[in-house]
mmCIF file of C-alpha atoms in Angstrom:
data_model
loop_
_atom_site.group_PDB
_atom_site.id
_atom_site.type_symbol
_atom_site.label_atom_id
_atom_site.label_comp_id
_atom_site.label_asym_id
_atom_site.label_seq_id
_atom_site.Cartn_x
_atom_site.Cartn_y
_atom_site.Cartn_z
ATOM 1 C CA MET A 32 0.000 0.000 0.000
ATOM 2 C CA PRO A 33 1.324 3.515 -0.733
ATOM 3 C CA ASN A 34 2.846 5.038 2.384
ATOM 4 C CA ASP A 35 0.625 7.133 4.640
ATOM 5 C CA ILE A 36 2.452 10.298 5.683
ATOM 6 C CA LEU A 37 2.510 10.826 9.445
ATOM 7 C CA ARG A 38 5.182 13.516 9.569
ATOM 8 C CA PRO A 39 5.042 15.275 6.207
ATOM 9 C CA ARG A 40 7.329 18.145 7.119
ATOM 10 C CA ALA A 41 10.067 15.793 8.224
ATOM 11 C CA ALA A 42 9.685 13.877 4.989
ATOM 12 C CA GLY A 43 9.877 17.142 3.095
ATOM 13 C CA ASP A 44 13.075 18.144 4.956
ATOM 14 C CA ARG A 45 14.597 14.775 4.119
ATOM 15 C CA ARG A 46 13.669 15.178 0.450
ATOM 16 C CA ARG A 47 15.258 18.633 0.317
ATOM 17 C CA PHE A 48 18.381 17.245 1.997
ATOM 18 C CA LEU A 49 18.647 14.373 -0.473
ATOM 19 C CA SER A 50 18.144 16.715 -3.417
ATOM 20 C CA HIS A 51 20.871 19.029 -2.077
ATOM 21 C CA THR A 52 23.406 16.274 -1.472
ATOM 22 C CA GLY A 53 22.634 14.769 -4.862
ATOM 23 C CA ALA A 54 23.370 18.063 -6.535
ATOM 24 C CA LEU A 55 26.697 18.371 -4.628
ATOM 25 C CA GLY A 56 27.679 14.902 -5.748
ATOM 26 C CA ALA A 57 26.947 15.722 -9.355
ATOM 27 C CA ALA A 58 28.934 18.954 -9.112
ATOM 28 C CA ALA A 59 31.921 17.052 -7.737
ATOM 29 C CA LEU A 60 31.831 14.850 -10.808
ATOM 30 C CA GLY A 61 31.792 17.877 -13.063
ATOM 31 C CA VAL A 62 28.297 17.231 -14.482
ATOM 32 C CA HIS A 63 25.004 19.127 -14.264
ATOM 33 C CA ALA A 64 22.321 16.889 -12.755
ATOM 34 C CA PRO A 65 18.998 17.517 -14.522
ATOM 35 C CA ALA A 66 16.177 18.596 -12.225
ATOM 36 C CA ILE A 67 14.056 15.678 -13.387
ATOM 37 C CA LEU A 68 16.791 13.200 -12.388
ATOM 38 C CA ALA A 69 16.906 14.596 -8.878
ATOM 39 C CA GLN A 70 13.131 14.653 -8.681
ATOM 40 C CA SER A 71 12.775 11.084 -9.909
ATOM 41 C CA LYS A 72 14.484 9.905 -6.712
ATOM 42 C CA ALA A 73 12.041 11.844 -4.532
ATOM 43 C CA PRO A 74 8.713 10.388 -3.421
ATOM 44 C CA LEU A 75 5.616 11.208 -5.431
ATOM 45 C CA ARG A 76 3.430 12.931 -2.861
ATOM 46 C CA ILE A 77 -0.295 12.770 -3.613
ATOM 47 C CA GLY A 78 -2.663 14.743 -1.434
ATOM 48 C CA VAL A 79 -6.092 13.148 -0.982
ATOM 49 C CA LEU A 80 -8.680 15.668 0.172
ATOM 50 C CA ASN A 81 -12.103 14.182 0.823
ATOM 51 C CA SER A 82 -15.007 13.914 3.279
ATOM 52 C CA PHE A 83 -13.673 11.201 5.593
ATOM 53 C CA SER A 84 -16.245 12.047 8.267
ATOM 54 C CA LYS A 85 -19.982 12.728 8.532
ATOM 55 C CA VAL A 86 -22.535 11.644 5.945
ATOM 56 C CA PHE A 87 -20.020 11.081 3.099
ATOM 57 C CA ALA A 88 -17.417 9.169 5.147
ATOM 58 C CA ALA A 89 -18.039 5.794 3.484
ATOM 59 C CA LEU A 90 -17.884 7.419 0.041
ATOM 60 C CA ALA A 91 -14.487 8.971 0.701
ATOM 61 C CA GLN A 92 -13.090 5.724 2.104
ATOM 62 C CA ALA A 93 -14.322 3.769 -0.927
ATOM 63 C CA ASN A 94 -12.608 6.323 -3.177
ATOM 64 C CA LEU A 95 -9.336 5.907 -1.304
ATOM 65 C CA ASN A 96 -9.725 2.116 -1.383
ATOM 66 C CA GLY A 97 -9.972 2.182 -5.170
ATOM 67 C CA MET A 98 -6.930 4.422 -5.442
ATOM 68 C CA ASN A 99 -4.843 2.236 -3.145
ATOM 69 C CA LEU A 100 -5.903 -0.901 -5.019
ATOM 70 C CA TYR A 101 -4.613 0.466 -8.330
ATOM 71 C CA PHE A 102 -1.390 1.846 -6.872
ATOM 72 C CA ASP A 103 -0.657 -1.503 -5.224
ATOM 73 C CA GLN A 104 -1.244 -3.256 -8.552
ATOM 74 C CA ILE A 105 1.537 -1.183 -10.135
ATOM 75 C CA GLY A 106 3.963 -1.748 -7.272
ATOM 76 C CA GLY A 107 3.495 1.556 -5.445
ATOM 77 C CA THR A 108 5.777 3.553 -7.757
ATOM 78 C CA ILE A 109 5.393 5.700 -10.866
ATOM 79 C CA ALA A 110 8.379 6.520 -13.086
ATOM 80 C CA GLY A 111 10.771 5.490 -10.327
ATOM 81 C CA ARG A 112 9.086 7.609 -7.664
ATOM 82 C CA LYS A 113 7.629 5.916 -4.597
ATOM 83 C CA ILE A 114 4.004 6.920 -4.015
ATOM 84 C CA GLU A 115 3.161 8.590 -0.701
ATOM 85 C CA ILE A 116 -0.406 9.602 0.127
ATOM 86 C CA VAL A 117 -1.192 12.493 2.471
ATOM 87 C CA ARG A 118 -4.827 12.310 3.553
ATOM 88 C CA GLU A 119 -6.985 15.195 4.808
ATOM 89 C CA ASP A 120 -10.660 15.403 5.830
ATOM 90 C CA ASP A 121 -12.657 18.374 4.495
ATOM 91 C CA GLU A 122 -15.607 17.584 6.815
ATOM 92 C CA ILE A 123 -18.026 18.597 3.982
ATOM 93 C CA ASN A 124 -17.215 22.167 5.022
ATOM 94 C CA PRO A 125 -16.011 24.640 2.359
ATOM 95 C CA GLN A 126 -13.874 26.650 4.796
ATOM 96 C CA VAL A 127 -12.284 23.539 6.267
ATOM 97 C CA GLY A 128 -11.714 22.120 2.789
ATOM 98 C CA LEU A 129 -9.914 25.261 1.646
ATOM 99 C CA GLN A 130 -7.781 25.295 4.786
ATOM 100 C CA LYS A 131 -6.835 21.627 4.341
ATOM 101 C CA LEU A 132 -6.015 22.157 0.653
ATOM 102 C CA LYS A 133 -3.681 25.024 1.540
ATOM 103 C CA LYS A 134 -1.990 22.769 4.098
ATOM 104 C CA LEU A 135 -1.466 20.041 1.510
ATOM 105 C CA VAL A 136 -0.001 22.485 -1.003
ATOM 106 C CA GLU A 137 1.961 24.893 1.167
ATOM 107 C CA SER A 138 3.049 22.771 4.150
ATOM 108 C CA ASP A 139 3.020 19.195 2.899
ATOM 109 C CA ARG A 140 4.201 20.240 -0.560
ATOM 110 C CA VAL A 141 2.318 17.527 -2.393
ATOM 111 C CA ASP A 142 2.863 17.120 -6.134
ATOM 112 C CA ILE A 143 -0.788 16.425 -7.023
ATOM 113 C CA VAL A 144 -4.072 16.693 -5.127
ATOM 114 C CA ALA A 145 -7.003 14.364 -5.829
ATOM 115 C CA GLY A 146 -10.430 13.836 -4.352
ATOM 116 C CA VAL A 147 -13.245 16.075 -3.025
ATOM 117 C CA GLN A 148 -16.666 14.459 -3.048
ATOM 118 C CA ALA A 149 -18.709 17.374 -1.702
ATOM 119 C CA SER A 150 -19.670 19.834 -4.428
ATOM 120 C CA ASN A 151 -19.802 22.772 -2.013
ATOM 121 C CA VAL A 152 -16.180 22.115 -1.060
ATOM 122 C CA ALA A 153 -15.136 21.676 -4.690
ATOM 123 C CA MET A 154 -16.567 25.053 -5.680
ATOM 124 C CA ALA A 155 -14.927 26.740 -2.678
ATOM 125 C CA ILE A 156 -11.388 25.718 -3.676
ATOM 126 C CA VAL A 157 -11.524 26.793 -7.341
ATOM 127 C CA ASP A 158 -10.115 30.297 -6.826
ATOM 128 C CA TYR A 159 -7.197 28.984 -4.787
ATOM 129 C CA LEU A 160 -6.418 26.397 -7.454
ATOM 130 C CA ARG A 161 -6.450 29.115 -10.087
ATOM 131 C CA GLN A 162 -4.111 31.319 -8.051
ATOM 132 C CA SER A 163 -1.727 28.575 -6.892
ATOM 133 C CA GLN A 164 -1.678 26.639 -10.202
ATOM 134 C CA GLN A 165 -1.719 23.427 -8.155
ATOM 135 C CA PHE A 166 -2.483 20.356 -10.280
ATOM 136 C CA PHE A 167 -5.799 18.940 -9.090
ATOM 137 C CA LEU A 168 -7.715 15.836 -10.184
ATOM 138 C CA CYS A 169 -11.310 15.857 -8.962
ATOM 139 C CA SER A 170 -12.366 12.276 -8.307
ATOM 140 C CA GLY A 171 -15.756 12.982 -6.814
ATOM 141 C CA ALA A 172 -17.900 16.128 -6.962
ATOM 142 C CA GLY A 173 -20.296 16.074 -9.888
ATOM 143 C CA ILE A 174 -21.571 19.655 -9.884
ATOM 144 C CA ALA A 175 -21.765 20.711 -13.537
ATOM 145 C CA ALA A 176 -20.252 24.163 -12.933
ATOM 146 C CA LEU A 177 -16.832 22.585 -12.326
ATOM 147 C CA SER A 178 -16.586 21.826 -16.040
ATOM 148 C CA TYR A 179 -16.614 25.550 -16.808
ATOM 149 C CA VAL A 180 -14.247 27.044 -14.230
ATOM 150 C CA ASN A 181 -11.501 27.476 -16.858
ATOM 151 C CA VAL A 182 -8.613 26.489 -14.588
ATOM 152 C CA PRO A 183 -5.914 24.847 -16.768
ATOM 153 C CA ASN A 184 -4.615 22.482 -14.073
ATOM 154 C CA PHE A 185 -8.051 21.345 -12.885
ATOM 155 C CA PHE A 186 -9.271 18.006 -14.270
ATOM 156 C CA ARG A 187 -12.180 15.799 -13.281
ATOM 157 C CA CYS A 188 -12.146 12.013 -13.747
ATOM 158 C CA SER A 189 -15.455 11.244 -11.997
ATOM 159 C CA THR A 190 -18.370 12.792 -13.890
ATOM 160 C CA SER A 191 -20.371 15.915 -14.490
ATOM 161 C CA GLY A 192 -23.821 15.381 -13.068
ATOM 162 C CA TRP A 193 -25.204 16.895 -16.260
ATOM 163 C CA GLN A 194 -24.171 13.777 -18.150
ATOM 164 C CA GLY A 195 -26.217 11.318 -16.132
ATOM 165 C CA HIS A 196 -29.039 13.513 -14.896
ATOM 166 C CA SER A 197 -29.932 15.340 -18.102
ATOM 167 C CA VAL A 198 -29.957 11.985 -19.901
ATOM 168 C CA MET A 199 -32.158 10.581 -17.115
ATOM 169 C CA GLY A 200 -34.541 13.524 -17.475
ATOM 170 C CA GLU A 201 -35.053 12.718 -21.147
ATOM 171 C CA TRP A 202 -35.339 8.972 -20.545
ATOM 172 C CA ASN A 203 -37.682 9.527 -17.621
ATOM 173 C CA HIS A 204 -40.056 11.578 -19.792
ATOM 174 C CA ASP A 205 -40.084 9.002 -22.580
ATOM 175 C CA ASN A 206 -40.293 5.865 -20.430
ATOM 176 C CA PHE A 207 -41.373 6.646 -16.860
ATOM 177 C CA SER A 208 -43.689 9.650 -16.327
ATOM 178 C CA LYS A 209 -44.552 12.950 -18.001
ATOM 179 C CA GLU A 210 -44.979 14.682 -14.630
ATOM 180 C CA ALA A 211 -42.739 14.373 -11.583
ATOM 181 C CA LEU A 212 -42.116 15.569 -8.064
ATOM 182 C CA LEU A 213 -38.407 16.193 -7.408
ATOM 183 C CA ILE A 214 -36.627 15.802 -4.064
ATOM 184 C CA ALA A 215 -32.924 16.120 -3.119
ATOM 185 C CA SER A 216 -30.614 17.079 -0.249
ATOM 186 C CA ASP A 217 -30.312 20.822 0.229
ATOM 187 C CA PHE A 218 -26.715 21.460 -0.774
ATOM 188 C CA ALA A 219 -24.959 22.447 -3.999
ATOM 189 C CA GLY A 220 -24.844 18.897 -5.352
ATOM 190 C CA GLY A 221 -28.510 18.243 -4.626
ATOM 191 C CA ARG A 222 -29.810 21.430 -6.205
ATOM 192 C CA ASP A 223 -27.512 20.982 -9.173
ATOM 193 C CA THR A 224 -28.770 17.419 -9.679
ATOM 194 C CA LEU A 225 -32.386 18.530 -9.907
ATOM 195 C CA ALA A 226 -31.471 21.389 -12.257
ATOM 196 C CA GLU A 227 -29.667 18.902 -14.523
ATOM 197 C CA PHE A 228 -32.611 16.502 -14.463
ATOM 198 C CA LYS A 229 -34.980 19.341 -15.376
ATOM 199 C CA ASN A 230 -32.705 20.302 -18.255
ATOM 200 C CA GLY A 231 -33.565 17.019 -19.950
ATOM 201 C CA PHE A 232 -37.065 16.461 -18.562
ATOM 202 C CA VAL A 233 -38.595 19.881 -19.213
ATOM 203 C CA LYS A 234 -36.909 20.139 -22.614
ATOM 204 C CA LYS A 235 -38.849 17.041 -23.652
ATOM 205 C CA GLY A 236 -42.098 18.538 -22.387
ATOM 206 C CA GLY A 237 -42.145 17.123 -18.850
ATOM 207 C CA LYS A 238 -43.880 18.976 -16.019
ATOM 208 C CA VAL A 239 -42.306 19.450 -12.592
ATOM 209 C CA ILE A 240 -45.075 19.419 -10.006
ATOM 210 C CA LYS A 241 -43.004 20.347 -6.949
ATOM 211 C CA GLU A 242 -39.422 20.474 -5.647
ATOM 212 C CA ILE A 243 -38.502 19.515 -2.065
ATOM 213 C CA TYR A 244 -35.097 20.013 -0.372
ATOM 214 C CA PRO A 245 -34.566 18.272 3.007
ATOM 215 C CA PRO A 246 -31.354 19.251 4.836
ATOM 216 C CA LEU A 247 -28.168 17.268 4.254
ATOM 217 C CA GLY A 248 -27.716 14.683 6.990
ATOM 218 C CA ASN A 249 -31.447 14.360 7.661
ATOM 219 C CA ASN A 250 -32.638 11.561 9.947
ATOM 220 C CA ASP A 251 -36.430 11.748 9.630
ATOM 221 C CA PHE A 252 -38.091 12.123 6.227
ATOM 222 C CA SER A 253 -41.665 11.674 7.470
ATOM 223 C CA THR A 254 -42.684 15.311 6.875
ATOM 224 C CA TYR A 255 -41.428 15.184 3.295
ATOM 225 C CA LEU A 256 -42.925 11.773 2.630
ATOM 226 C CA ALA A 257 -46.295 13.012 3.877
ATOM 227 C CA ASP A 258 -45.979 15.848 1.378
ATOM 228 C CA ILE A 259 -45.262 13.377 -1.436
ATOM 229 C CA ARG A 260 -48.256 11.247 -0.452
ATOM 230 C CA SER A 261 -50.468 14.331 -0.367
ATOM 231 C CA VAL A 262 -49.372 15.466 -3.838
ATOM 232 C CA ASN A 263 -49.601 11.895 -5.178
ATOM 233 C CA PRO A 264 -47.497 12.519 -8.297
ATOM 234 C CA PRO A 265 -47.276 9.945 -11.113
ATOM 235 C CA GLY A 266 -43.531 9.726 -10.474
ATOM 236 C CA VAL A 267 -40.765 10.933 -8.140
ATOM 237 C CA PHE A 268 -37.146 11.659 -9.021
ATOM 238 C CA ALA A 269 -34.784 11.782 -6.028
ATOM 239 C CA PHE A 270 -31.150 12.389 -5.151
ATOM 240 C CA PHE A 271 -29.576 11.452 -1.823
ATOM 241 C CA ALA A 272 -26.184 9.916 -1.067
ATOM 242 C CA GLY A 273 -24.496 8.062 1.761
ATOM 243 C CA SER A 274 -26.533 7.537 4.925
ATOM 244 C CA ASP A 275 -29.223 9.931 3.642
ATOM 245 C CA ALA A 276 -29.833 7.568 0.727
ATOM 246 C CA VAL A 277 -30.298 4.616 3.070
ATOM 247 C CA ARG A 278 -32.752 6.451 5.304
ATOM 248 C CA PHE A 279 -34.797 7.933 2.434
ATOM 249 C CA VAL A 280 -35.230 4.640 0.575
ATOM 250 C CA LYS A 281 -36.122 2.663 3.680
ATOM 251 C CA GLN A 282 -38.528 5.305 4.969
ATOM 252 C CA TYR A 283 -40.132 5.681 1.521
ATOM 253 C CA SER A 284 -40.970 1.984 1.740
ATOM 254 C CA GLU A 285 -42.000 2.068 5.413
ATOM 255 C CA TYR A 286 -44.322 4.995 4.699
ATOM 256 C CA GLY A 287 -46.165 2.851 2.182
ATOM 257 C CA LEU A 288 -45.127 4.749 -0.948
ATOM 258 C CA ARG A 289 -43.120 1.958 -2.572
ATOM 259 C CA GLY A 290 -45.280 0.285 -5.184
ATOM 260 C CA LYS A 291 -47.781 3.151 -5.149
ATOM 261 C CA ILE A 292 -45.758 6.125 -6.412
ATOM 262 C CA LYS A 293 -43.014 5.207 -8.877
ATOM 263 C CA LEU A 294 -39.511 6.188 -7.768
ATOM 264 C CA SER A 295 -36.536 6.994 -9.976
ATOM 265 C CA SER A 296 -33.262 8.519 -8.881
ATOM 266 C CA SER A 297 -29.735 9.581 -9.499
ATOM 267 C CA GLY A 298 -27.612 6.440 -9.572
ATOM 268 C CA PHE A 299 -25.724 7.625 -6.492
ATOM 269 C CA MET A 300 -28.829 6.987 -4.385
ATOM 270 C CA VAL A 301 -28.841 3.245 -5.062
ATOM 271 C CA GLU A 302 -25.162 2.400 -5.449
ATOM 272 C CA SER A 303 -23.265 -0.584 -4.064
ATOM 273 C CA ASP A 304 -22.199 1.398 -0.990
ATOM 274 C CA VAL A 305 -25.816 1.729 0.210
ATOM 275 C CA LEU A 306 -27.724 -1.136 -1.434
ATOM 276 C CA PRO A 307 -26.771 -3.712 1.236
ATOM 277 C CA SER A 308 -28.402 -1.478 3.877
ATOM 278 C CA GLN A 309 -31.378 -0.548 1.697
ATOM 279 C CA GLY A 310 -32.005 -4.193 0.825
ATOM 280 C CA ARG A 311 -35.301 -5.146 -0.767
ATOM 281 C CA ASP A 312 -36.752 -1.708 -0.047
ATOM 282 C CA ALA A 313 -34.765 -0.497 -3.077
ATOM 283 C CA LEU A 314 -36.144 -3.081 -5.513
ATOM 284 C CA GLY A 315 -37.617 -1.574 -8.658
ATOM 285 C CA ILE A 316 -35.973 1.855 -8.353
ATOM 286 C CA LEU A 317 -34.732 3.110 -11.731
ATOM 287 C CA SER A 318 -31.584 5.213 -11.898
ATOM 288 C CA SER A 319 -28.916 6.537 -14.240
ATOM 289 C CA LEU A 320 -25.159 6.403 -13.728
ATOM 290 C CA HIS A 321 -21.945 5.885 -15.674
ATOM 291 C CA TYR A 322 -21.086 2.757 -13.679
ATOM 292 C CA ALA A 323 -22.600 -0.437 -12.285
ATOM 293 C CA ASP A 324 -20.662 -3.258 -10.631
ATOM 294 C CA THR A 325 -22.573 -5.666 -12.903
ATOM 295 C CA LEU A 326 -21.133 -4.251 -16.157
ATOM 296 C CA ASP A 327 -20.009 -7.052 -18.441
ATOM 297 C CA ASN A 328 -16.567 -5.966 -19.652
ATOM 298 C CA PRO A 329 -13.093 -7.379 -18.895
ATOM 299 C CA GLU A 330 -11.851 -4.316 -17.005
ATOM 300 C CA ASN A 331 -14.851 -4.268 -14.689
ATOM 301 C CA LYS A 332 -14.759 -8.007 -14.033
ATOM 302 C CA LYS A 333 -11.087 -7.729 -13.028
ATOM 303 C CA PHE A 334 -11.748 -4.656 -10.899
ATOM 304 C CA VAL A 335 -14.715 -6.189 -9.078
ATOM 305 C CA ALA A 336 -12.900 -9.469 -8.415
ATOM 306 C CA GLU A 337 -9.773 -7.794 -7.037
ATOM 307 C CA TYR A 338 -11.707 -5.217 -5.019
ATOM 308 C CA ARG A 339 -13.867 -7.925 -3.434
ATOM 309 C CA ALA A 340 -10.805 -10.011 -2.638
ATOM 310 C CA ARG A 341 -9.114 -7.057 -0.937
ATOM 311 C CA PHE A 342 -12.009 -5.306 0.817
ATOM 312 C CA LYS A 343 -14.589 -8.122 1.180
ATOM 313 C CA GLU A 344 -17.351 -6.071 -0.443
ATOM 314 C CA TYR A 345 -18.515 -5.009 -3.885
ATOM 315 C CA PRO A 346 -17.041 -1.783 -5.266
ATOM 316 C CA SER A 347 -19.267 1.255 -5.718
ATOM 317 C CA VAL A 348 -18.982 4.106 -8.188
ATOM 318 C CA TYR A 349 -16.874 5.896 -5.550
ATOM 319 C CA SER A 350 -14.415 2.987 -5.504
ATOM 320 C CA GLU A 351 -14.249 3.205 -9.286
ATOM 321 C CA TYR A 352 -13.604 6.959 -9.020
ATOM 322 C CA GLY A 353 -10.479 6.358 -6.956
ATOM 323 C CA TYR A 354 -9.314 3.501 -9.169
ATOM 324 C CA VAL A 355 -9.699 5.620 -12.309
ATOM 325 C CA ALA A 356 -8.015 8.611 -10.643
ATOM 326 C CA ALA A 357 -4.977 6.482 -9.845
ATOM 327 C CA ARG A 358 -4.884 5.172 -13.421
ATOM 328 C CA CYS A 359 -5.067 8.737 -14.790
ATOM 329 C CA ILE A 360 -2.187 9.855 -12.571
ATOM 330 C CA HIS A 361 -0.143 6.799 -13.550
ATOM 331 C CA ASP A 362 -0.716 7.238 -17.280
ATOM 332 C CA MET A 363 -0.049 10.980 -17.171
ATOM 333 C CA LEU A 364 3.219 10.765 -15.265
ATOM 334 C CA THR A 365 4.482 7.759 -17.197
ATOM 335 C CA ARG A 366 4.268 9.858 -20.366
ATOM 336 C CA ILE A 367 6.462 12.591 -18.884
ATOM 337 C CA ASP A 368 8.900 10.441 -16.873
ATOM 338 C CA GLY A 369 7.426 11.463 -13.524
ATOM 339 C CA ASN A 370 8.050 15.190 -13.976
ATOM 340 C CA THR A 371 5.616 17.103 -11.744
ATOM 341 C CA GLN A 372 7.403 20.441 -12.095
ATOM 342 C CA ASP A 373 6.264 21.264 -15.625
ATOM 343 C CA ARG A 374 2.538 21.995 -15.382
ATOM 344 C CA GLU A 375 2.102 22.436 -19.134
ATOM 345 C CA LYS A 376 3.532 18.983 -19.808
ATOM 346 C CA MET A 377 1.338 17.505 -17.083
ATOM 347 C CA ARG A 378 -1.755 19.085 -18.596
ATOM 348 C CA ALA A 379 -0.927 17.897 -22.124
ATOM 349 C CA ALA A 380 -0.233 14.379 -20.846
ATOM 350 C CA MET A 381 -3.508 14.257 -18.921
ATOM 351 C CA LEU A 382 -5.502 15.473 -21.920
ATOM 352 C CA ALA A 383 -3.968 12.642 -23.964
ATOM 353 C CA THR A 384 -4.953 10.016 -21.387
ATOM 354 C CA GLN A 385 -7.489 7.441 -22.572
ATOM 355 C CA PHE A 386 -8.072 3.823 -21.649
ATOM 356 C CA ASN A 387 -10.756 1.227 -21.017
ATOM 357 C CA ALA A 388 -11.945 1.746 -17.440
ATOM 358 C CA PRO A 389 -14.318 -0.438 -15.420
ATOM 359 C CA ARG A 390 -17.082 1.971 -16.492
ATOM 360 C CA GLY A 391 -16.162 1.539 -20.189
ATOM 361 C CA PRO A 392 -14.166 3.681 -22.653
ATOM 362 C CA PHE A 393 -12.537 6.682 -20.918
ATOM 363 C CA PRO A 394 -11.173 9.689 -22.811
ATOM 364 C CA PHE A 395 -11.209 13.332 -21.680
ATOM 365 C CA ASN A 396 -13.379 16.007 -23.250
ATOM 366 C CA THR A 397 -10.649 18.493 -24.203
ATOM 367 C CA ALA A 398 -13.075 21.436 -23.982
ATOM 368 C CA THR A 399 -14.084 20.813 -20.359
ATOM 369 C CA GLN A 400 -11.351 18.462 -19.047
ATOM 370 C CA ASN A 401 -14.105 16.098 -17.902
ATOM 371 C CA PRO A 402 -14.617 12.471 -19.006
ATOM 372 C CA VAL A 403 -16.640 11.299 -21.985
ATOM 373 C CA HIS A 404 -18.364 8.050 -21.038
ATOM 374 C CA ASN A 405 -21.451 5.885 -21.314
ATOM 375 C CA VAL A 406 -24.502 6.474 -19.133
ATOM 376 C CA TYR A 407 -26.398 3.386 -18.014
ATOM 377 C CA ILE A 408 -30.098 3.242 -17.127
ATOM 378 C CA ARG A 409 -30.337 0.722 -14.287
ATOM 379 C CA GLU A 410 -33.038 -1.067 -12.313
ATOM 380 C CA VAL A 411 -32.511 -2.386 -8.801
ATOM 381 C CA ALA A 412 -33.195 -6.121 -8.924
ATOM 382 C CA GLU A 413 -32.226 -9.392 -7.259
ATOM 383 C CA LEU A 414 -29.293 -10.842 -9.191
ATOM 384 C CA ASP A 415 -27.541 -14.053 -8.129
ATOM 385 C CA GLY A 416 -28.914 -13.786 -4.633
ATOM 386 C CA ARG A 417 -28.083 -10.147 -3.973
ATOM 387 C CA VAL A 418 -29.724 -6.778 -4.533
ATOM 388 C CA ALA A 419 -27.877 -5.044 -7.375
ATOM 389 C CA ASN A 420 -28.300 -2.747 -10.373
ATOM 390 C CA LYS A 421 -29.284 -4.398 -13.636
ATOM 391 C CA VAL A 422 -28.465 -2.344 -16.756
ATOM 392 C CA ILE A 423 -31.570 -2.004 -18.939
ATOM 393 C CA ALA A 424 -30.375 0.653 -21.417
ATOM 394 C CA THR A 425 -27.117 2.349 -22.473
ATOM 395 C CA VAL A 426 -26.581 5.865 -23.813
ATOM 396 C CA ARG A 427 -23.104 5.857 -25.332
ATOM 397 C CA ASP A 428 -20.309 8.434 -25.291
ATOM 398 C CA VAL A 429 -22.131 11.173 -23.398
ATOM 399 C CA ARG A 430 -20.221 14.443 -23.202
ATOM 400 C CA GLU A 431 -21.399 17.701 -21.713
ATOM 401 C CA PRO A 432 -21.572 20.826 -23.920
ATOM 402 C CA ALA A 433 -18.405 22.872 -24.456
ATOM 403 C CA THR A 434 -20.150 25.874 -22.885
ATOM 404 C CA LYS A 435 -22.261 25.841 -19.735
ATOM 405 C CA PRO A 436 -25.893 24.841 -20.426
ATOM 406 C CA THR A 437 -28.506 27.459 -19.577
#
């Protein structure tokens, strides 16, 4: 497993000492040691900033699990540099996230930062990333606005919510219901999800009856479920994640709405991280996402088998995020011999990155620096004795627009 940094400043002092003595040795031999040669002997320090506590804790850990799995598969080194991971918790708090990012960059002196699941945190760090020019790979937050921040060293390898939710809005209108009540957690990611869904749904002629926004980290949905029962819409589209997703799905069933009012959702609400807890209460829910652990391709079969062997559970989309992030970092730095000093070379190498991921074909959209990938329409069903997502339709090669949708 890549080393976890307990005393980053001491490690940094040691690296500076080794670089200095290496340069003296080269001078004594009468040669000029290239900067890249000195750097290649230094550890590759990767900052992982994510929500390791509160409602998204399991999501962040799954992301890190996926990253560690890939790095272990390649021997824990890239271009001769030993991988060291420095982990920080943003607590789903924008101010804390910004403070922790500054620590990673200015005190820990990491080479690359990856992570951030919470969209409110992701938006809060954009200005600092622009000013510092720190190379950042977002392996979580799906808020569509991140695709249009115009920060050269900011990439996203997870997804833009627009890709899955706008597609789901269109599919929902054509196959599910022409009218819908919408409900999501009241934070940037939740509101953005419903806006993206409406982009596809309303464009096709769908009617939104009502929008409801319970607070993030809500324990009791009874008031909101009573509202849904009172409205009695032909269909509901919902977005919750983590423990909120478990509580909403189970309470929706307990309140007697399952089987009476059709429920569709963002794929994050019924992913492998929460399905074991939701159990049969989730059966029949339709969702859209760019990943399912049941995808029938060689890369996903290998990923699922190795993840299960290591962590004794099925991977979720968040696990796949971390796995893909590690692959992107590996491919990028292999192209440029591990050089993390030249930001322009790093950016060009990342833009050129493409491979077959567990989710399917993975290239970057050069206009937005966000992935182009398939979106899968899924139904929660019992498969081989477990509750899982069965793919019932595929929309291929979905990319968001080059300019922000209105």
